[in-house]
Coordinates of C-alpha atoms in Angstrom, one line a residue:
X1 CA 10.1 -1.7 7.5
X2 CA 6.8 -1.8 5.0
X3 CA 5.6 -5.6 5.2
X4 CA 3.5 -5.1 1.6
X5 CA 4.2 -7.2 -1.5
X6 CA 5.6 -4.5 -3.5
X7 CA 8.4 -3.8 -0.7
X8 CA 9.5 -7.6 -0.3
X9 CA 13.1 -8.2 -2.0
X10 CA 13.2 -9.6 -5.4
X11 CA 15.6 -12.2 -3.5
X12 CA 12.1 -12.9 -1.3
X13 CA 9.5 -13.2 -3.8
X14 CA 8.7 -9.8 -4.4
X15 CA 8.4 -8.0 -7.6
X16 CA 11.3 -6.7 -9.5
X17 CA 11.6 -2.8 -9.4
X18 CA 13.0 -2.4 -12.5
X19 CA 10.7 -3.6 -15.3
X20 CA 11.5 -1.4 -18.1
X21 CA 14.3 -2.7 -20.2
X22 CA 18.0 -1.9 -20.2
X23 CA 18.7 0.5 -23.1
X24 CA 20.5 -1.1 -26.1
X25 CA 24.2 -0.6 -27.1
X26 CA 25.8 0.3 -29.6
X27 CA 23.4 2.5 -31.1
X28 CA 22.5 2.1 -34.3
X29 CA 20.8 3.7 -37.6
X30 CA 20.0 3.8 -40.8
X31 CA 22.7 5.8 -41.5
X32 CA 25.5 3.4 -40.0
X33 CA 24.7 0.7 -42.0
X34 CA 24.2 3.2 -45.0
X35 CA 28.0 5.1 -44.8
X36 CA 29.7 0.9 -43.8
X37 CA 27.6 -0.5 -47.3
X38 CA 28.8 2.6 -49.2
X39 CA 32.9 1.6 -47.9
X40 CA 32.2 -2.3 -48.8
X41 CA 31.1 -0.6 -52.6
X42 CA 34.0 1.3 -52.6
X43 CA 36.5 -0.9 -52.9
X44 CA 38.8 1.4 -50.4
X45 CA 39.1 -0.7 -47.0
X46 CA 42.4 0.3 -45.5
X47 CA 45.3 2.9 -45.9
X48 CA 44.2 6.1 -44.6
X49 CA 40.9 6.0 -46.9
X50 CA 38.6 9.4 -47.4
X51 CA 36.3 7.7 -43.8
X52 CA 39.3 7.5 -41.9
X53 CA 41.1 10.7 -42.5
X54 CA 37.3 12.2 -42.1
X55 CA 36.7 10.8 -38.7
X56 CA 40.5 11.5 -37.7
X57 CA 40.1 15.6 -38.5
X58 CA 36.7 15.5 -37.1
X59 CA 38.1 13.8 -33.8
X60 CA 40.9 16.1 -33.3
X61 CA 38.6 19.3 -33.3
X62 CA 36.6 17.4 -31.4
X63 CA 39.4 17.0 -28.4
X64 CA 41.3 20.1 -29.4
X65 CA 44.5 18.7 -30.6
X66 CA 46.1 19.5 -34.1
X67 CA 46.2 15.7 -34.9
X68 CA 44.4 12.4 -34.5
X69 CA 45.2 9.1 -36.0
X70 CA 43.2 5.9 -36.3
X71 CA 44.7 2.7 -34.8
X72 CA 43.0 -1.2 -34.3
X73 CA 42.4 -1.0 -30.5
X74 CA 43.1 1.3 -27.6
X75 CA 45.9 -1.1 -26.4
X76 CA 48.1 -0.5 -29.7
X77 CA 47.5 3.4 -29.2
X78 CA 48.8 3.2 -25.6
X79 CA 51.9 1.8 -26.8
X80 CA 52.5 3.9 -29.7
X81 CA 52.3 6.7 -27.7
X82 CA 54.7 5.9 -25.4
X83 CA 57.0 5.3 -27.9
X84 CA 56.6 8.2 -29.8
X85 CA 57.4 10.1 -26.3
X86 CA 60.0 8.9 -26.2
X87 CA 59.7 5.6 -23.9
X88 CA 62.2 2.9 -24.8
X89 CA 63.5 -0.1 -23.2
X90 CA 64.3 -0.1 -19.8
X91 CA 62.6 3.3 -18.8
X92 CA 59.8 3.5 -16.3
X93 CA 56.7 3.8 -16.9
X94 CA 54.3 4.9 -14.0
X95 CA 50.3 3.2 -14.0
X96 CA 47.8 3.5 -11.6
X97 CA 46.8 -0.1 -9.4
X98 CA 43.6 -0.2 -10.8
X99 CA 42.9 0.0 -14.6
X100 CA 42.0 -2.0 -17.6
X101 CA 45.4 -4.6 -18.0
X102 CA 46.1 -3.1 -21.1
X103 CA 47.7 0.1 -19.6
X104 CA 49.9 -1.7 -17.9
X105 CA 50.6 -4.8 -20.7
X106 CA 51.2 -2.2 -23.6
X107 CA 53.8 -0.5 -21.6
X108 CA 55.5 -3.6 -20.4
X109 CA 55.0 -4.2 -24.0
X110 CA 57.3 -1.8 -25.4
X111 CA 60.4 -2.9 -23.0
X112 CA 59.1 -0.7 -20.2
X113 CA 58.9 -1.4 -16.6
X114 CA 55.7 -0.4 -14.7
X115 CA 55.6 1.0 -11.7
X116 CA 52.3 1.1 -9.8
X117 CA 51.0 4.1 -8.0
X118 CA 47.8 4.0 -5.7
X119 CA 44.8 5.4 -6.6
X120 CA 42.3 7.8 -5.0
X121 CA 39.8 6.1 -2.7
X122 CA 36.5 7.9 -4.3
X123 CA 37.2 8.5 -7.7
X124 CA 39.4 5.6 -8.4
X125 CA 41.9 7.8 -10.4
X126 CA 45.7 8.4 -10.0
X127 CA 46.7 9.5 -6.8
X128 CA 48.9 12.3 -7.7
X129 CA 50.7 11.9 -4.5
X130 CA 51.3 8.4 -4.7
X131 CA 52.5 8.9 -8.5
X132 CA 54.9 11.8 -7.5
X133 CA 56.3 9.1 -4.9
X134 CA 56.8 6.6 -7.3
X135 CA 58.9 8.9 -9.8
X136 CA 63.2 7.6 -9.5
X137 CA 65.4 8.8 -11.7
X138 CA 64.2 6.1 -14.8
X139 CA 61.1 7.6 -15.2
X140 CA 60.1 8.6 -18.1
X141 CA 56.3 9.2 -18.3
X142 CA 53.0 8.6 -16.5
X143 CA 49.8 6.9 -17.9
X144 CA 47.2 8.8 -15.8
X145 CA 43.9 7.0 -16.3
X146 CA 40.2 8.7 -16.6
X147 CA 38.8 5.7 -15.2
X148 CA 35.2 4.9 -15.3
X149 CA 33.1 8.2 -14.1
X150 CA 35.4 10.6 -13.2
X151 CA 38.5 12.1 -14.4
X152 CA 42.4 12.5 -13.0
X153 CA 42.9 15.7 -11.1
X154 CA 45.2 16.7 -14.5
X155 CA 46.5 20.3 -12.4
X156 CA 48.4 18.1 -10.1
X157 CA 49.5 15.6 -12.5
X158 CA 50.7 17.8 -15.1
X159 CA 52.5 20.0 -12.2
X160 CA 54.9 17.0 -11.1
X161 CA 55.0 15.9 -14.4
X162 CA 56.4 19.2 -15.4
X163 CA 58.4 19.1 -12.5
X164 CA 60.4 15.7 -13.1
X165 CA 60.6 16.0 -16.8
X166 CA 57.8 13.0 -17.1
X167 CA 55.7 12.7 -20.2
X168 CA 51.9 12.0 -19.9
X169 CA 50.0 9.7 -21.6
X170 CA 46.8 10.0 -20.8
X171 CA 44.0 7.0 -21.3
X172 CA 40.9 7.8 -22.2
X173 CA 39.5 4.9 -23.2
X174 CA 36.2 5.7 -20.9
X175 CA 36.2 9.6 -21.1
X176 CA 35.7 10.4 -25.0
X177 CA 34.7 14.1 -24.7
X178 CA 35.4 14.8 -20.9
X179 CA 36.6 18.0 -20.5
X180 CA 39.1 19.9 -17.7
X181 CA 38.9 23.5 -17.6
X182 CA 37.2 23.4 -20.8
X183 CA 39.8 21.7 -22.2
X184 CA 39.5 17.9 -23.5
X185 CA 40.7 14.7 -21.7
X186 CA 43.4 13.4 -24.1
X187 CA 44.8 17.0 -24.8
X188 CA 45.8 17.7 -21.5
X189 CA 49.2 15.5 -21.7
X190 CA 51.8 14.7 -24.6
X191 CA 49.5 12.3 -26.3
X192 CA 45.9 10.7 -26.0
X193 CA 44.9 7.2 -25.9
X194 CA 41.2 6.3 -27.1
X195 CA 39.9 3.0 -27.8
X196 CA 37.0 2.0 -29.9
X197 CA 36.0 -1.1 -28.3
X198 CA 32.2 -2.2 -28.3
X199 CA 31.3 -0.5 -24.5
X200 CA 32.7 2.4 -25.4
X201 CA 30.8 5.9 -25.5
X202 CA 32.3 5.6 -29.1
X203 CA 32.6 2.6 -30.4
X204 CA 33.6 0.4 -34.1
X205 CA 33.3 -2.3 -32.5
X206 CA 37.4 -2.5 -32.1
X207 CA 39.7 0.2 -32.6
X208 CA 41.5 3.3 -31.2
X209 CA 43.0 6.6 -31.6
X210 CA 45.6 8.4 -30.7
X211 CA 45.5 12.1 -30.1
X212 CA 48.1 15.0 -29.8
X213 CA 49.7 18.5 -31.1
X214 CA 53.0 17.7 -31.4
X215 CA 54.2 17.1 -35.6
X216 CA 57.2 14.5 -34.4
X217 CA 55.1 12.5 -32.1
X218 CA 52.9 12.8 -33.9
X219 CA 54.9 11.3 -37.4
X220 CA 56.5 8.4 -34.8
X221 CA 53.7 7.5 -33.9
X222 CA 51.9 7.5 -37.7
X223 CA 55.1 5.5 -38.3
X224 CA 54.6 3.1 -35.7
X225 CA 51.0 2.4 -36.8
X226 CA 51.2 2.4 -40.6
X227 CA 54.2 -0.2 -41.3
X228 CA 57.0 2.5 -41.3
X229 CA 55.3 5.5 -43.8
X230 CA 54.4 8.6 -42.1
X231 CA 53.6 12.1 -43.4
X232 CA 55.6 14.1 -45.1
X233 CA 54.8 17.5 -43.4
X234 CA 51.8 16.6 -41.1
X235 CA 51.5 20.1 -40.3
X236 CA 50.7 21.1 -43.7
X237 CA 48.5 17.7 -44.9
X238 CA 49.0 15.1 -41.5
X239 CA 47.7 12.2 -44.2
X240 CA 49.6 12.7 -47.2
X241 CA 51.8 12.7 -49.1
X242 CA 53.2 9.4 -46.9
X243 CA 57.1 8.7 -47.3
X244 CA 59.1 5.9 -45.2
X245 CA 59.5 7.1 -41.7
X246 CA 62.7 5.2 -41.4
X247 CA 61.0 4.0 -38.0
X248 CA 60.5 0.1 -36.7
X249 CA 56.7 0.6 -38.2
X250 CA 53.5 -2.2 -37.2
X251 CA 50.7 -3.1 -39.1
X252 CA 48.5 -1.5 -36.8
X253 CA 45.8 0.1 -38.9
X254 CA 42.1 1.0 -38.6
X255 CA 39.7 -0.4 -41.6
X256 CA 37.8 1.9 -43.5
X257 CA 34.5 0.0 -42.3
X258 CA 35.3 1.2 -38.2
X259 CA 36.1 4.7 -39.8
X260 CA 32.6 5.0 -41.0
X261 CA 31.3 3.8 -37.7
X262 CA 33.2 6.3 -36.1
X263 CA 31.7 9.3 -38.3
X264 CA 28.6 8.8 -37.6
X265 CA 28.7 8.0 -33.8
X266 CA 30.9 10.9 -33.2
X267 CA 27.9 13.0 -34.4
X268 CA 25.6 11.3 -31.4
X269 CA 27.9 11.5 -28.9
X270 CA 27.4 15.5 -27.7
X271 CA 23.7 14.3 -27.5
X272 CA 24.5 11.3 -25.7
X273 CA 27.1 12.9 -23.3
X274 CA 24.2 15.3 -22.4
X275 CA 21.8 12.6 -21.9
X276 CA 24.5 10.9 -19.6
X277 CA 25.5 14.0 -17.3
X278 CA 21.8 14.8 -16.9
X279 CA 20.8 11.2 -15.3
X280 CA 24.4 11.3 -13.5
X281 CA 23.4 14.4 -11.7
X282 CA 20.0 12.9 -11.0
X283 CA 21.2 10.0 -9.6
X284 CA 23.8 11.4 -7.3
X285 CA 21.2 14.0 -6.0
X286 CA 18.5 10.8 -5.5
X287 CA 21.1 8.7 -3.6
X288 CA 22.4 11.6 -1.8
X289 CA 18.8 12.1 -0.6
X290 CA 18.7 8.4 0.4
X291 CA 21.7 8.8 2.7
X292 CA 22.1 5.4 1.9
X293 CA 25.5 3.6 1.7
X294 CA 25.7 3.8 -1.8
X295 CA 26.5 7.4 -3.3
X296 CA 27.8 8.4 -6.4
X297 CA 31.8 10.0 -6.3
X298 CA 31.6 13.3 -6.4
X299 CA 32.3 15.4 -9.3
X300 CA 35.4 18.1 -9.0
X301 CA 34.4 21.1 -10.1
X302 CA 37.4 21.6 -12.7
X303 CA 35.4 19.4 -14.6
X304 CA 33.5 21.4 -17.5
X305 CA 32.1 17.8 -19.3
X306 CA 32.0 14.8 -17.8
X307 CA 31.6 11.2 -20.1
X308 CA 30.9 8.3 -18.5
X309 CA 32.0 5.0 -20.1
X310 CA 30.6 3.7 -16.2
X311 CA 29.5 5.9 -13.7
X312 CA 31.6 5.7 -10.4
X313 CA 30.1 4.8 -6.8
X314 CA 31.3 4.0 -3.5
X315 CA 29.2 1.9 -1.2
X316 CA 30.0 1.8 2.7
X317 CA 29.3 -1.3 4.5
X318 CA 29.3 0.5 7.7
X319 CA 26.7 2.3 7.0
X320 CA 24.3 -0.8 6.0
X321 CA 25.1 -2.7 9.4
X322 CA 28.2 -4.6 7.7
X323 CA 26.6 -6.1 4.5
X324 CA 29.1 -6.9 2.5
X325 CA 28.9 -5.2 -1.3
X326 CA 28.5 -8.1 -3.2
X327 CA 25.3 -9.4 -1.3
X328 CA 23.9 -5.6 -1.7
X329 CA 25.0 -5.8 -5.0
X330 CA 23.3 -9.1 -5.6
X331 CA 19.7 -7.4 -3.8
X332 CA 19.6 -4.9 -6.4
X333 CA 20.6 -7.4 -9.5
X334 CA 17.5 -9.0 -8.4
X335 CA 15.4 -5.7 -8.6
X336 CA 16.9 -5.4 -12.1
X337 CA 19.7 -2.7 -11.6
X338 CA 22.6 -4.7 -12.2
X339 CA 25.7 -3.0 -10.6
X340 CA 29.5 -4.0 -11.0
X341 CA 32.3 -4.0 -9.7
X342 CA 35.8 -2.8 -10.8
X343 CA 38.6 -4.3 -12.6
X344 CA 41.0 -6.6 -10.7
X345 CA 44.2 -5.0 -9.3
X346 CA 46.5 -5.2 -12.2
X347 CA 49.1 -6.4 -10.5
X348 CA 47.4 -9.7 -8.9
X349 CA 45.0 -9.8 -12.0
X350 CA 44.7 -13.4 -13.0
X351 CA 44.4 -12.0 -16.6
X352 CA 47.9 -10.9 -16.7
X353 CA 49.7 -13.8 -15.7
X354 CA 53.0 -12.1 -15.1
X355 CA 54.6 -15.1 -13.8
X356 CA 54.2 -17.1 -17.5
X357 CA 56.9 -17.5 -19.8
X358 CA 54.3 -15.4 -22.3
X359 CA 55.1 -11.8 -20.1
X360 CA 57.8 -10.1 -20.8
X361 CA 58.9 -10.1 -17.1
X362 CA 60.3 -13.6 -16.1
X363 CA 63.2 -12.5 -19.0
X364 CA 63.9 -9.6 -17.2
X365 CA 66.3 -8.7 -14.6
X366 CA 65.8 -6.0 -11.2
X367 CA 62.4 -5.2 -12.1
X368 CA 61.8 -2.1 -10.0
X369 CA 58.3 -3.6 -7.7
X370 CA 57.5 -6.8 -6.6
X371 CA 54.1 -7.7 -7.5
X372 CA 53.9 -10.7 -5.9
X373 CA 54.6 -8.8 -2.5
X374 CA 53.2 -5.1 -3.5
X375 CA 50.5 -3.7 -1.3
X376 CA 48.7 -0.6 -2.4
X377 CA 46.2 0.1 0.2
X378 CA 43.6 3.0 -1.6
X379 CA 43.0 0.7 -4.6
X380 CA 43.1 -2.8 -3.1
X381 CA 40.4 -1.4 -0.5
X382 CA 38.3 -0.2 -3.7
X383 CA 38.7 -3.6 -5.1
X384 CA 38.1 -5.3 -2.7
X385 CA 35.7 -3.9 -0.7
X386 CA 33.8 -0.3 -1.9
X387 CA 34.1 0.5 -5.6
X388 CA 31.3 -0.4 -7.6
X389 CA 30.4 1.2 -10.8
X390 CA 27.3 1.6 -13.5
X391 CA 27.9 1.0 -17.0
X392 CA 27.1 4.3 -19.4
X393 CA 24.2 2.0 -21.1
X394 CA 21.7 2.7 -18.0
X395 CA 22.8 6.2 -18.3
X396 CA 20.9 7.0 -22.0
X397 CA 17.7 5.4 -20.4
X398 CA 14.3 7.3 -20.2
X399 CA 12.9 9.4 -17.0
X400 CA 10.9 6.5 -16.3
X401 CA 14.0 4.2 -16.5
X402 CA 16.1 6.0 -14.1
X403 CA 13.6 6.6 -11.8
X404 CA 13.3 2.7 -11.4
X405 CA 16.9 2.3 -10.9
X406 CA 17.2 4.7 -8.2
X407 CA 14.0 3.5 -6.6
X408 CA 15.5 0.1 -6.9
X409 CA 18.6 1.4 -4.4
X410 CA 15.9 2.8 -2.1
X411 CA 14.2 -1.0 -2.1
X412 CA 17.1 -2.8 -1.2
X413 CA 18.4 0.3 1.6
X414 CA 14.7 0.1 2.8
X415 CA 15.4 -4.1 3.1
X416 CA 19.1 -3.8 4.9
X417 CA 17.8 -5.5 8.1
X418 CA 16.6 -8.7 5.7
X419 CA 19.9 -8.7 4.1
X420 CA 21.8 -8.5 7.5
X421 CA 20.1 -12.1 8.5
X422 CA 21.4 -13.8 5.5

């Protein structure tokens, strides 16, 4: 090991690797504030305004689905959809162990029960074995989640789905403009959920969308959003005329203001998705040349675009003598390349306190899991002990940037022996 200043540990006194500074997000311009002043003007702030029907027609071509409407965040959207799929109360609904709480709450939500599946270990997504062995005869649909960096394996997902008569939702609330086969994330399944929320690739600040080809789901689900009115014909104008869905409607609409801010960041996100896949590639191909024990998960080849609201790594403590990921984790924050880890386990996250009289669950009778008892070995392993992620933010950074990060890694690999003594 190199005994010169510039190879110490941060931790140790040395100097930090990473000097330049973390790229800003969200990103904004001139024209942002310009389109948001000209709504406030307007007068027009809600119910389906010219912004928000603009972004919506400009989204669906975008993920190649005949329809897209705006909703107020990405955990509404994942209930709507279900129930315009026709999820009611009582059916199951299958989520992986490891997401966002949402996916889980907004099901649970709508009178479902959720069933967790296990995950894969590398790319953190659905296991589509695990989710085929979950299916009983109450299923009714599967929320396959794009998590982080990479994206379900959809062939195998939408094969059993197929096969047991299970609708898909898919959540794409970190993959706004991944592609499969050339085909966009959140028009693979019955129905897509985005959400808008500030660390997204796309963001308003809060909001969501929901995505699919079908005219009555998507009219439910229009109905479930808007307080009961819906289109008319959707197939000829999906916006208007609106007439009373005769549906159990929610206020849960979109503002004219996160419409503009939608407009005008869906026109830098081809650009940005680019920037992102370029530095994703270079890292993997950096780390990989490392051989360190932190790699990136590696990208299936079905996968034509890849976004990255995070992108995905695994890191091996066997292979840095049994340091455990959060002290490596720590080494590197001090360098200045500050790594995460994943969400909690949904089903032990203290967020989702499923136990308090708040949840739907304590009022419910022969829940089909145990929480308190279920073991799901892939994800808790991942949890626990492996996953680690990088948030899209590092991704839009300069040469220069990235090239600190990954010499950063290097640093602290170079440094495992000092670690190991801690």
């Amino acid at each position: 090991m190199s005994t010169t200043a510039a190879s110490q540990l941060a931790t140790e006194g040395g100097p930090k690797t990473v000097t330049l500074p973390v790229p800003a997000w969200p990103v904004v311009e001139e024209a942002d504030a310009q389109m948001v002043a000209d709504v406030i003007r307007s007068g027009v702030w809600s119910w389906v305004g010219p912004r928000e029907r603009e972004f919506c027609e400009a989204y669906a071509k975008f993920i190649g689905t005949k329809f897209c409407l705006g909703l107020s965040n990405g955990t509404v959207t994942i209930q709507c959809a279900l129930q315009a799929v026709g999820v009611v109360p009582g059916d199951e609904v299958i989520v992986p162990a490891l997401t966002w709480v949402a996916t889980a709450q907004a099901a649970m939500d709508v009178g479902a029960n959720v069933v967790f599946a296990d995950i894969d270990p590398v790319t953190l997504a659905l296991d589509p074995a695990s989710f085929e062995a979950s299916i009983t005869p109450r299923t009714k649909a599967v929320v396959p989640v794009h998590l982080y960096g990479c994206m379900c394996d959809m062939d195998a997902i939408l094969d059993i789905a197929r096969r047991h008569n299970v609708k898909v939702v898919e959540d794409v609330a970190h993959q706004h403009g991944s592609q499969w086969r050339g085909k966009g994330a959140g028009s693979l399944g019955d129905a897509g959920s985005f959400s808008f929320q500030q660390s997204k690739v796309l963001t308003s600040g809060e909001g969501g969308a929901i995505t699919c080809s079908d005219p009555d789901v998507y009219q439910t689900a229009f109905a479930l959003k808007q307080v009961g009115w819906t289109p008319e014909n959707p197939s000829v104008d999906p916006f208007s005329p609106l007439i009373q869905g005769k549906k159990y409607g929610h206020n849960y609409r979109i503002t004219e203001m996160q419409a503009a801010l939608l407009v005008c960041g869906l026109k830098r996100l081809p650009e940005q998705t680019r920037r992102r896949e370029v530095n994703a590639q270079r890292i993997a191909a950096e780390l990989a040349a490392q051989g360190g024990p932190l790699q990136v998960a590696p990208r299936d080849p079905r996968i034509t675009t890849q976004a990255y609201y995070a992108l995905t790594l695994t890191y091996d403590a066997g292979k840095a003598g049994g340091v455990p990921r959060a002290r490596y984790l720590a080494a590197l924050s001090a360098e200045g390349c500050g790594l995460g880890a994943t969400y909690g386990l949904v089903y032990q996250n203290s967020l989702l306190n499923l136990a308090d009289s708040t949840s739907p669950l304590p009022f419910r009778e022969n829940l089909p899991q145990d929480y308190t008892t279920l073991r799901l070995p892939n994800a808790e392993k991942a949890v626990n002990e492996t996953a680690v992620n990088m948030s899209q933010k590092h991704l839009l950074g300069s040469d220069e940037y990235v090239g600190q990060l990954v010499a950063a890694v290097g640093k602290v690999n170079d440094n495992l022996d000092r670690l190991r003594e801690k």
